[in-house]
Amino acid sequence: MVDSALLVEFNNMALMQSWRWYGPNDIVSLSDIEQSGAYGIVHALHHVPVGEVWTVEEIQKRQRIIEWNEETQQPRNLKWAVVESLNVHEAIKKGLPERDQLIEDYKTSLQNLAKCGIKIVCYNFMPVLDWTRTDLTFTYKDGSKALRYDAIALAAFDIHILEREDAKADYTEDRQIEASSYFNCITDEEKALLTKNILQGVPGSGDVFTIEDYKKQLAEYDHISEEILRENLSYFLRSVVPTAEELGMKLCCHPDDPPTAIFGLPRIVSTETDLLALTQTIDSPANGITYCTGSLGPLPENDLPGIIERLGHKIHFVHLRNVQREGNGSFHEADHLNGSVDMYAVMKALVLESQRRKSEGRDDFEIPFRPDHGHQMLDDLNKKVTFHGYSAIGRLRGLAELRGLELGITHNINS
């Protein structure tokens, strides 16, 4: 006989089970997502160029696709819950004169999203590239494929393939030797693949930078220090957060991935100190963070459960995945419940944060989370990958494990 108390807990879980969907070209369909048990869709209008206004018409078109099944002529048990990402234009990050108009357009997009009932918006302030990996098909110990960041391979690319000016100055002598050895041992085909893996553009765009384009992009950041980038972020937040607050929206900045400086680019959202500075730039319920265990996890000094305990009231959106640190700055993405991240402690802290919000009468106690990335495994190994890290079965496994972990913790806390 099913325990009715457990059923009540399952239907009133602390976290909103969500899933990132890349749109009509995603091989993981909305019907697939419904079968996963997730009901919050994490999505963006990837076809709209960065900097252009998201119109109400375009937002509603995509909402209808998400929420209505044309084949069955029935509503889906899905809703567009989180925008990931309403990307910040590079001109805003660089503080160029045109940033003011771009910020006004960004605010218009926020207003249009609010009109459509979408109130959580994730963004990042990473210069040029989004998340960076050196290997998109790393063979995990069980034979599945995972994402990996090899710090030595990245240095080899930076020094010997990209040939960035003064690149060597960013690495220790030992790392330079390791990078040279790595470069001399790989084939031309492996060098080409490494280049392609690193120069992936914004997720969902399908773009890959050329070496020449990337060098030009990097050169435009030559004069931008961490202090300048941080001030440009502050300028952006001081402009958009009041609008978001008026609209009842939640903005949440995603941490840097990896949380270390690469290619001489400044990193300003990598540690708890960074997150605290960001949230204190303008004290508003609309100014928060996307809590990502996979981005914060590679740094051993990041106390992941402690960040929730201290900054949980500023967490508007959650990414849960695990990483296995390899000891030299490298890491690979492990199973969701196995790796360097104590996922039990993280989940317990999130459940307690949700319960605290509920006791305070906050209406945002159901914190949306998604199983971030997932191994390519089982039948998905035979399918063409559309977006690396976002195959169906690996994320389904992650969601099932995280859902069970949450339910068990909730039951223990309430018993």
GROMACS .gro file of C-alpha atoms in nm:
model
  415
    1MET     CA    1   0.000   0.000   0.000
    2VAL     CA    2   0.133   0.345  -0.098
    3ASP     CA    3   0.206   0.579   0.194
    4SER     CA    4  -0.035   0.870   0.141
    5ALA     CA    5   0.198   1.101   0.336
    6LEU     CA    6   0.474   1.031   0.085
    7LEU     CA    7   0.236   1.112  -0.201
    8VAL     CA    8   0.160   1.447  -0.042
    9GLU     CA    9   0.532   1.517  -0.009
   10PHE     CA   10   0.596   1.417  -0.371
   11ASN     CA   11   0.329   1.658  -0.491
   12ASN     CA   12   0.464   1.937  -0.274
   13MET     CA   13   0.835   1.901  -0.326
   14ALA     CA   14   1.068   2.191  -0.253
   15LEU     CA   15   1.210   2.224  -0.603
   16MET     CA   16   1.037   2.271  -0.937
   17GLN     CA   17   1.156   1.989  -1.162
   18SER     CA   18   1.267   2.154  -1.484
   19TRP     CA   19   1.433   2.070  -1.812
   20ARG     CA   20   1.628   2.277  -2.062
   21TRP     CA   21   1.475   2.264  -2.409
   22TYR     CA   22   1.651   2.420  -2.706
   23GLY     CA   23   1.347   2.456  -2.929
   24PRO     CA   24   1.205   2.283  -3.236
   25ASN     CA   25   1.551   2.167  -3.351
   26ASP     CA   26   1.620   1.990  -3.022
   27ILE     CA   27   1.619   1.611  -3.071
   28VAL     CA   28   1.472   1.584  -2.720
   29SER     CA   29   1.107   1.663  -2.784
   30LEU     CA   30   0.853   1.822  -2.553
   31SER     CA   31   0.673   1.488  -2.539
   32ASP     CA   32   0.999   1.328  -2.422
   33ILE     CA   33   1.027   1.592  -2.150
   34GLU     CA   34   0.669   1.527  -2.034
   35GLN     CA   35   0.757   1.159  -1.990
   36SER     CA   36   1.058   1.256  -1.775
   37GLY     CA   37   0.829   1.399  -1.509
   38ALA     CA   38   0.969   1.751  -1.543
   39TYR     CA   39   0.709   2.025  -1.584
   40GLY     CA   40   0.906   2.349  -1.583
   41ILE     CA   41   1.065   2.431  -1.920
   42VAL     CA   42   1.391   2.626  -1.926
   43HIS     CA   43   1.417   2.793  -2.264
   44ALA     CA   44   1.531   3.092  -2.468
   45LEU     CA   45   1.456   3.245  -2.807
   46HIS     CA   46   1.783   3.130  -2.958
   47HIS     CA   47   1.678   3.244  -3.305
   48VAL     CA   48   1.668   3.609  -3.194
   49PRO     CA   49   2.016   3.767  -3.224
   50VAL     CA   50   2.176   3.881  -2.898
   51GLY     CA   51   2.080   4.241  -2.829
   52GLU     CA   52   1.753   4.242  -3.019
   53VAL     CA   53   1.420   4.281  -2.838
   54TRP     CA   54   1.217   3.971  -2.760
   55THR     CA   55   0.870   4.067  -2.876
   56VAL     CA   56   0.548   3.955  -2.709
   57GLU     CA   57   0.450   3.786  -3.034
   58GLU     CA   58   0.766   3.573  -3.047
   59ILE     CA   59   0.744   3.485  -2.677
   60GLN     CA   60   0.380   3.380  -2.709
   61LYS     CA   61   0.451   3.173  -3.019
   62ARG     CA   62   0.704   2.969  -2.824
   63GLN     CA   63   0.479   2.950  -2.517
   64ARG     CA   64   0.204   2.797  -2.729
   65ILE     CA   65   0.444   2.533  -2.867
   66ILE     CA   66   0.557   2.447  -2.513
   67GLU     CA   67   0.216   2.440  -2.350
   68TRP     CA   68  -0.010   2.303  -2.624
   69ASN     CA   69   0.021   1.968  -2.805
   70GLU     CA   70  -0.087   2.026  -3.166
   71GLU     CA   71  -0.104   1.653  -3.240
   72THR     CA   72  -0.345   1.570  -2.960
   73GLN     CA   73  -0.505   1.915  -2.939
   74GLN     CA   74  -0.460   1.896  -2.565
   75PRO     CA   75  -0.265   2.112  -2.318
   76ARG     CA   76   0.071   1.976  -2.210
   77ASN     CA   77   0.167   1.944  -1.845
   78LEU     CA   78   0.446   2.192  -1.915
   79LYS     CA   79   0.505   2.562  -1.868
   80TRP     CA   80   0.784   2.796  -1.971
   81ALA     CA   81   0.914   2.867  -1.621
   82VAL     CA   82   1.266   3.007  -1.668
   83VAL     CA   83   1.446   3.197  -1.941
   84GLU     CA   84   1.800   3.071  -1.994
   85SER     CA   85   1.940   3.289  -2.124
   86LEU     CA   86   1.843   3.643  -2.215
   87ASN     CA   87   2.203   3.701  -2.314
   88VAL     CA   88   2.388   4.021  -2.231
   89HIS     CA   89   2.543   4.184  -2.539
   90GLU     CA   90   2.923   4.203  -2.550
   91ALA     CA   91   2.903   4.583  -2.584
   92ILE     CA   92   2.746   4.597  -2.236
   93LYS     CA   93   3.020   4.378  -2.092
   94LYS     CA   94   3.283   4.597  -2.256
   95GLY     CA   95   3.115   4.923  -2.153
   96LEU     CA   96   3.090   5.061  -2.506
   97PRO     CA   97   2.884   5.373  -2.588
   98GLU     CA   98   2.603   5.171  -2.745
   99ARG     CA   99   2.541   4.986  -2.418
  100ASP     CA  100   2.273   5.232  -2.302
  101GLN     CA  101   2.044   5.154  -2.596
  102LEU     CA  102   2.115   4.782  -2.562
  103ILE     CA  103   2.022   4.799  -2.194
  104GLU     CA  104   1.697   4.979  -2.281
  105ASP     CA  105   1.620   4.701  -2.530
  106TYR     CA  106   1.702   4.443  -2.261
  107LYS     CA  107   1.452   4.611  -2.029
  108THR     CA  108   1.191   4.602  -2.304
  109SER     CA  109   1.247   4.227  -2.340
  110LEU     CA  110   1.198   4.191  -1.963
  111GLN     CA  111   0.872   4.386  -1.985
  112ASN     CA  112   0.750   4.164  -2.269
  113LEU     CA  113   0.841   3.846  -2.079
  114ALA     CA  114   0.653   3.975  -1.775
  115LYS     CA  115   0.346   4.042  -1.989
  116CYS     CA  116   0.358   3.674  -2.084
  117GLY     CA  117   0.389   3.561  -1.721
  118ILE     CA  118   0.756   3.453  -1.734
  119LYS     CA  119   0.931   3.596  -1.431
  120ILE     CA  120   1.271   3.422  -1.388
  121VAL     CA  121   1.556   3.524  -1.618
  122CYS     CA  122   1.904   3.368  -1.609
  123TYR     CA  123   2.199   3.547  -1.769
  124ASN     CA  124   2.578   3.542  -1.742
  125PHE     CA  125   2.857   3.798  -1.763
  126MET     CA  126   3.131   3.575  -1.906
  127PRO     CA  127   3.328   3.755  -2.177
  128VAL     CA  128   3.314   3.614  -2.532
  129LEU     CA  129   3.252   3.244  -2.458
  130ASP     CA  130   2.992   3.065  -2.251
  131TRP     CA  131   3.097   2.743  -2.072
  132THR     CA  132   3.425   2.603  -2.201
  133ARG     CA  133   3.535   2.239  -2.234
  134THR     CA  134   3.829   2.075  -2.409
  135ASP     CA  135   3.660   1.738  -2.464
  136LEU     CA  136   3.292   1.695  -2.547
  137THR     CA  137   3.303   1.314  -2.574
  138PHE     CA  138   3.524   1.208  -2.285
  139THR     CA  139   3.479   0.834  -2.216
  140TYR     CA  140   3.353   0.800  -1.860
  141LYS     CA  141   3.442   0.495  -1.651
  142ASP     CA  142   3.113   0.320  -1.738
  143GLY     CA  143   3.149   0.374  -2.113
  144SER     CA  144   2.916   0.672  -2.140
  145LYS     CA  145   3.034   1.002  -2.284
  146ALA     CA  146   3.088   1.310  -2.068
  147LEU     CA  147   3.220   1.666  -2.088
  148ARG     CA  148   3.574   1.733  -1.965
  149TYR     CA  149   3.793   2.033  -1.901
  150ASP     CA  150   4.165   1.957  -1.931
  151ALA     CA  151   4.365   2.252  -1.797
  152ILE     CA  152   4.682   2.131  -1.971
  153ALA     CA  153   4.504   2.093  -2.306
  154LEU     CA  154   4.360   2.443  -2.270
  155ALA     CA  155   4.708   2.585  -2.203
  156ALA     CA  156   4.843   2.396  -2.506
  157PHE     CA  157   4.570   2.545  -2.722
  158ASP     CA  158   4.627   2.894  -2.584
  159ILE     CA  159   5.005   2.893  -2.628
  160HIS     CA  160   5.059   2.679  -2.938
  161ILE     CA  161   4.738   2.693  -3.147
  162LEU     CA  162   4.577   3.025  -3.064
  163GLU     CA  163   4.925   3.173  -3.011
  164ARG     CA  164   4.780   3.448  -2.796
  165GLU     CA  165   5.026   3.726  -2.731
  166ASP     CA  166   5.181   3.700  -2.384
  167ALA     CA  167   4.990   3.377  -2.318
  168LYS     CA  168   5.290   3.216  -2.150
  169ALA     CA  169   5.286   3.481  -1.880
  170ASP     CA  170   4.954   3.340  -1.754
  171TYR     CA  171   5.102   2.997  -1.682
  172THR     CA  172   5.366   2.861  -1.449
  173GLU     CA  173   5.685   2.724  -1.601
  174ASP     CA  174   5.575   2.370  -1.515
  175ARG     CA  175   5.238   2.421  -1.688
  176GLN     CA  176   5.415   2.558  -1.997
  177ILE     CA  177   5.627   2.242  -2.012
  178GLU     CA  178   5.318   2.022  -1.969
  179ALA     CA  179   5.137   2.216  -2.241
  180SER     CA  180   5.428   2.181  -2.485
  181SER     CA  181   5.452   1.809  -2.420
  182TYR     CA  182   5.077   1.769  -2.472
  183PHE     CA  183   5.083   1.969  -2.797
  184ASN     CA  184   5.376   1.770  -2.938
  185CYS     CA  185   5.199   1.440  -2.869
  186ILE     CA  186   4.866   1.502  -3.042
  187THR     CA  187   4.786   1.466  -3.412
  188ASP     CA  188   4.667   1.740  -3.647
  189GLU     CA  189   4.319   1.591  -3.631
  190GLU     CA  190   4.325   1.607  -3.252
  191LYS     CA  191   4.443   1.967  -3.265
  192ALA     CA  192   4.153   2.054  -3.496
  193LEU     CA  193   3.903   1.882  -3.265
  194LEU     CA  194   4.045   2.056  -2.959
  195THR     CA  195   4.005   2.389  -3.138
  196LYS     CA  196   3.646   2.315  -3.234
  197ASN     CA  197   3.557   2.201  -2.881
  198ILE     CA  198   3.696   2.512  -2.716
  199LEU     CA  199   3.557   2.764  -2.963
  200GLN     CA  200   3.194   2.665  -2.927
  201GLY     CA  201   2.983   2.980  -2.905
  202VAL     CA  202   2.673   3.050  -2.702
  203PRO     CA  203   2.476   2.727  -2.629
  204GLY     CA  204   2.184   2.695  -2.867
  205SER     CA  205   2.341   2.910  -3.138
  206GLY     CA  206   2.536   2.635  -3.309
  207ASP     CA  207   2.813   2.887  -3.381
  208VAL     CA  208   3.182   2.806  -3.364
  209PHE     CA  209   3.441   3.085  -3.367
  210THR     CA  210   3.736   3.078  -3.604
  211ILE     CA  211   4.083   3.137  -3.460
  212GLU     CA  212   4.094   3.476  -3.631
  213ASP     CA  213   3.753   3.582  -3.499
  214TYR     CA  214   3.841   3.470  -3.149
  215LYS     CA  215   4.169   3.661  -3.149
  216LYS     CA  216   3.979   3.975  -3.247
  217GLN     CA  217   3.727   3.918  -2.969
  218LEU     CA  218   4.004   3.868  -2.714
  219ALA     CA  219   4.188   4.180  -2.830
  220GLU     CA  220   3.883   4.390  -2.748
  221TYR     CA  221   3.922   4.286  -2.384
  222ASP     CA  222   4.291   4.375  -2.360
  223HIS     CA  223   4.220   4.689  -2.156
  224ILE     CA  224   3.939   4.539  -1.946
  225SER     CA  225   4.049   4.426  -1.602
  226GLU     CA  226   3.842   4.244  -1.341
  227GLU     CA  227   3.768   4.582  -1.181
  228ILE     CA  228   3.643   4.730  -1.507
  229LEU     CA  229   3.431   4.424  -1.591
  230ARG     CA  230   3.286   4.430  -1.241
  231GLU     CA  231   3.196   4.796  -1.281
  232ASN     CA  232   3.033   4.720  -1.618
  233LEU     CA  233   2.827   4.449  -1.448
  234SER     CA  234   2.730   4.695  -1.176
  235TYR     CA  235   2.628   4.950  -1.439
  236PHE     CA  236   2.408   4.688  -1.606
  237LEU     CA  237   2.250   4.581  -1.278
  238ARG     CA  238   2.182   4.936  -1.160
  239SER     CA  239   1.999   4.990  -1.488
  240VAL     CA  240   1.793   4.673  -1.521
  241VAL     CA  241   1.723   4.557  -1.164
  242PRO     CA  242   1.478   4.840  -1.079
  243THR     CA  243   1.277   4.750  -1.389
  244ALA     CA  244   1.282   4.381  -1.298
  245GLU     CA  245   1.171   4.460  -0.944
  246GLU     CA  246   0.879   4.671  -1.068
  247LEU     CA  247   0.775   4.379  -1.287
  248GLY     CA  248   0.804   4.125  -1.004
  249MET     CA  249   1.081   3.944  -1.190
  250LYS     CA  250   1.388   3.758  -1.067
  251LEU     CA  251   1.722   3.808  -1.244
  252CYS     CA  252   1.984   3.544  -1.167
  253CYS     CA  253   2.345   3.558  -1.280
  254HIS     CA  254   2.512   3.228  -1.372
  255PRO     CA  255   2.864   3.166  -1.237
  256ASP     CA  256   3.170   3.148  -1.461
  257ASP     CA  257   3.240   2.807  -1.611
  258PRO     CA  258   3.514   2.711  -1.549
  259PRO     CA  259   3.555   2.938  -1.244
  260THR     CA  260   3.912   3.031  -1.335
  261ALA     CA  261   4.068   3.286  -1.570
  262ILE     CA  262   4.114   3.161  -1.927
  263PHE     CA  263   4.276   3.331  -2.226
  264GLY     CA  264   4.352   3.637  -2.019
  265LEU     CA  265   3.983   3.716  -1.982
  266PRO     CA  266   3.862   3.852  -1.647
  267ARG     CA  267   3.640   3.633  -1.428
  268ILE     CA  268   3.416   3.800  -1.172
  269VAL     CA  269   3.146   3.542  -1.081
  270SER     CA  270   3.350   3.243  -0.964
  271THR     CA  271   3.351   3.242  -0.582
  272GLU     CA  272   3.122   3.309  -0.288
  273THR     CA  273   3.290   3.648  -0.248
  274ASP     CA  274   3.200   3.727  -0.609
  275LEU     CA  275   2.839   3.618  -0.558
  276LEU     CA  276   2.810   3.828  -0.245
  277ALA     CA  277   2.950   4.134  -0.424
  278LEU     CA  278   2.706   4.084  -0.709
  279THR     CA  279   2.403   4.062  -0.482
  280GLN     CA  280   2.516   4.363  -0.283
  281THR     CA  281   2.560   4.581  -0.591
  282ILE     CA  282   2.193   4.665  -0.568
  283ASP     CA  283   1.997   4.517  -0.279
  284SER     CA  284   1.676   4.399  -0.439
  285PRO     CA  285   1.473   4.076  -0.444
  286ALA     CA  286   1.510   4.096  -0.821
  287ASN     CA  287   1.891   4.073  -0.808
  288GLY     CA  288   1.996   3.716  -0.746
  289ILE     CA  289   2.203   3.423  -0.863
  290THR     CA  290   2.177   3.101  -1.055
  291TYR     CA  291   2.327   2.844  -0.820
  292CYS     CA  292   2.525   2.600  -1.037
  293THR     CA  293   2.710   2.316  -0.863
  294GLY     CA  294   2.894   2.232  -1.185
  295SER     CA  295   3.037   2.581  -1.224
  296LEU     CA  296   3.121   2.644  -0.859
  297GLY     CA  297   3.228   2.285  -0.789
  298PRO     CA  298   3.568   2.281  -0.965
  299LEU     CA  299   3.706   2.519  -0.699
  300PRO     CA  300   3.764   2.322  -0.375
  301GLU     CA  301   3.744   2.645  -0.174
  302ASN     CA  302   3.382   2.697  -0.276
  303ASP     CA  303   3.172   2.567   0.015
  304LEU     CA  304   2.866   2.468  -0.185
  305PRO     CA  305   2.622   2.387   0.101
  306GLY     CA  306   2.750   2.691   0.290
  307ILE     CA  307   2.679   2.919  -0.005
  308ILE     CA  308   2.315   2.810   0.010
  309GLU     CA  309   2.302   2.863   0.386
  310ARG     CA  310   2.444   3.216   0.354
  311LEU     CA  311   2.308   3.331   0.018
  312GLY     CA  312   2.007   3.103  -0.025
  313HIS     CA  313   1.762   3.394  -0.012
  314LYS     CA  314   1.925   3.521  -0.334
  315ILE     CA  315   1.903   3.192  -0.526
  316HIS     CA  316   1.632   3.209  -0.793
  317PHE     CA  317   1.733   2.915  -1.013
  318VAL     CA  318   1.942   2.601  -0.962
  319HIS     CA  319   2.162   2.384  -1.187
  320LEU     CA  320   2.256   2.049  -1.034
  321ARG     CA  321   2.539   1.842  -1.179
  322ASN     CA  322   2.853   1.690  -1.038
  323VAL     CA  323   3.216   1.729  -1.130
  324GLN     CA  324   3.515   1.516  -1.045
  325ARG     CA  325   3.820   1.729  -0.975
  326GLU     CA  326   4.139   1.577  -1.114
  327GLY     CA  327   4.389   1.766  -0.898
  328ASN     CA  328   4.562   1.990  -1.154
  329GLY     CA  329   4.284   2.232  -1.244
  330SER     CA  330   4.118   1.975  -1.467
  331PHE     CA  331   3.779   1.815  -1.407
  332HIS     CA  332   3.519   1.604  -1.579
  333GLU     CA  333   3.145   1.580  -1.532
  334ALA     CA  334   3.059   1.280  -1.317
  335ASP     CA  335   2.728   1.111  -1.233
  336HIS     CA  336   2.491   1.351  -1.061
  337LEU     CA  337   2.527   1.182  -0.722
  338ASN     CA  338   2.898   1.089  -0.748
  339GLY     CA  339   3.190   1.326  -0.766
  340SER     CA  340   3.358   1.606  -0.576
  341VAL     CA  341   3.027   1.779  -0.500
  342ASP     CA  342   2.844   1.653  -0.190
  343MET     CA  343   2.505   1.646  -0.359
  344TYR     CA  344   2.329   1.520  -0.045
  345ALA     CA  345   2.445   1.824   0.153
  346VAL     CA  346   2.356   2.056  -0.135
  347MET     CA  347   2.007   1.911  -0.172
  348LYS     CA  348   1.943   1.922   0.202
  349ALA     CA  349   2.042   2.290   0.212
  350LEU     CA  350   1.808   2.363  -0.081
  351VAL     CA  351   1.516   2.182   0.083
  352LEU     CA  352   1.572   2.374   0.406
  353GLU     CA  353   1.590   2.702   0.212
  354SER     CA  354   1.259   2.621   0.040
  355GLN     CA  355   1.095   2.540   0.374
  356ARG     CA  356   1.230   2.862   0.526
  357ARG     CA  357   1.080   3.063   0.240
  358LYS     CA  358   0.747   2.889   0.281
  359SER     CA  359   0.743   2.962   0.654
  360GLU     CA  360   0.808   3.329   0.578
  361GLY     CA  361   0.516   3.342   0.337
  362ARG     CA  362   0.730   3.388   0.027
  363ASP     CA  363   0.564   3.281  -0.297
  364ASP     CA  364   0.894   3.169  -0.454
  365PHE     CA  365   0.949   2.868  -0.227
  366GLU     CA  366   0.930   2.622  -0.519
  367ILE     CA  367   1.280   2.690  -0.650
  368PRO     CA  368   1.320   2.573  -1.011
  369PHE     CA  369   1.608   2.335  -1.075
  370ARG     CA  370   1.720   2.133  -1.370
  371PRO     CA  371   1.950   1.834  -1.398
  372ASP     CA  372   2.238   2.014  -1.563
  373HIS     CA  373   2.407   1.829  -1.846
  374GLY     CA  374   2.406   1.452  -1.851
  375HIS     CA  375   2.614   1.174  -1.994
  376GLN     CA  376   2.550   1.047  -2.344
  377MET     CA  377   2.455   0.688  -2.270
  378LEU     CA  378   2.257   0.381  -2.378
  379ASP     CA  379   2.064   0.440  -2.701
  380ASP     CA  380   2.169   0.807  -2.709
  381LEU     CA  381   2.521   0.689  -2.795
  382ASN     CA  382   2.384   0.598  -3.139
  383LYS     CA  383   2.220   0.935  -3.201
  384LYS     CA  384   2.365   1.248  -3.354
  385VAL     CA  385   2.436   1.499  -3.080
  386THR     CA  386   2.261   1.833  -3.126
  387PHE     CA  387   2.384   1.999  -2.808
  388HIS     CA  388   2.663   1.832  -2.612
  389GLY     CA  389   2.566   1.764  -2.252
  390TYR     CA  390   2.196   1.776  -2.333
  391SER     CA  391   2.106   1.426  -2.448
  392ALA     CA  392   1.788   1.278  -2.302
  393ILE     CA  393   1.880   0.963  -2.112
  394GLY     CA  394   2.169   1.102  -1.907
  395ARG     CA  395   1.958   1.394  -1.789
  396LEU     CA  396   1.665   1.162  -1.724
  397ARG     CA  397   1.888   0.952  -1.499
  398GLY     CA  398   2.007   1.267  -1.324
  399LEU     CA  399   1.655   1.397  -1.273
  400ALA     CA  400   1.537   1.065  -1.133
  401GLU     CA  401   1.830   1.048  -0.889
  402LEU     CA  402   1.789   1.408  -0.776
  403ARG     CA  403   1.412   1.373  -0.741
  404GLY     CA  404   1.458   1.066  -0.522
  405LEU     CA  405   1.726   1.237  -0.316
  406GLU     CA  406   1.500   1.536  -0.257
  407LEU     CA  407   1.203   1.320  -0.162
  408GLY     CA  408   1.409   1.116   0.086
  409ILE     CA  409   1.556   1.427   0.249
  410THR     CA  410   1.217   1.596   0.270
  411HIS     CA  411   1.062   1.288   0.429
  412ASN     CA  412   1.342   1.262   0.687
  413ILE     CA  413   1.321   1.631   0.776
  414ASN     CA  414   0.944   1.618   0.820
  415SER     CA  415   0.926   1.284   1.004
   0.00000   0.00000   0.00000
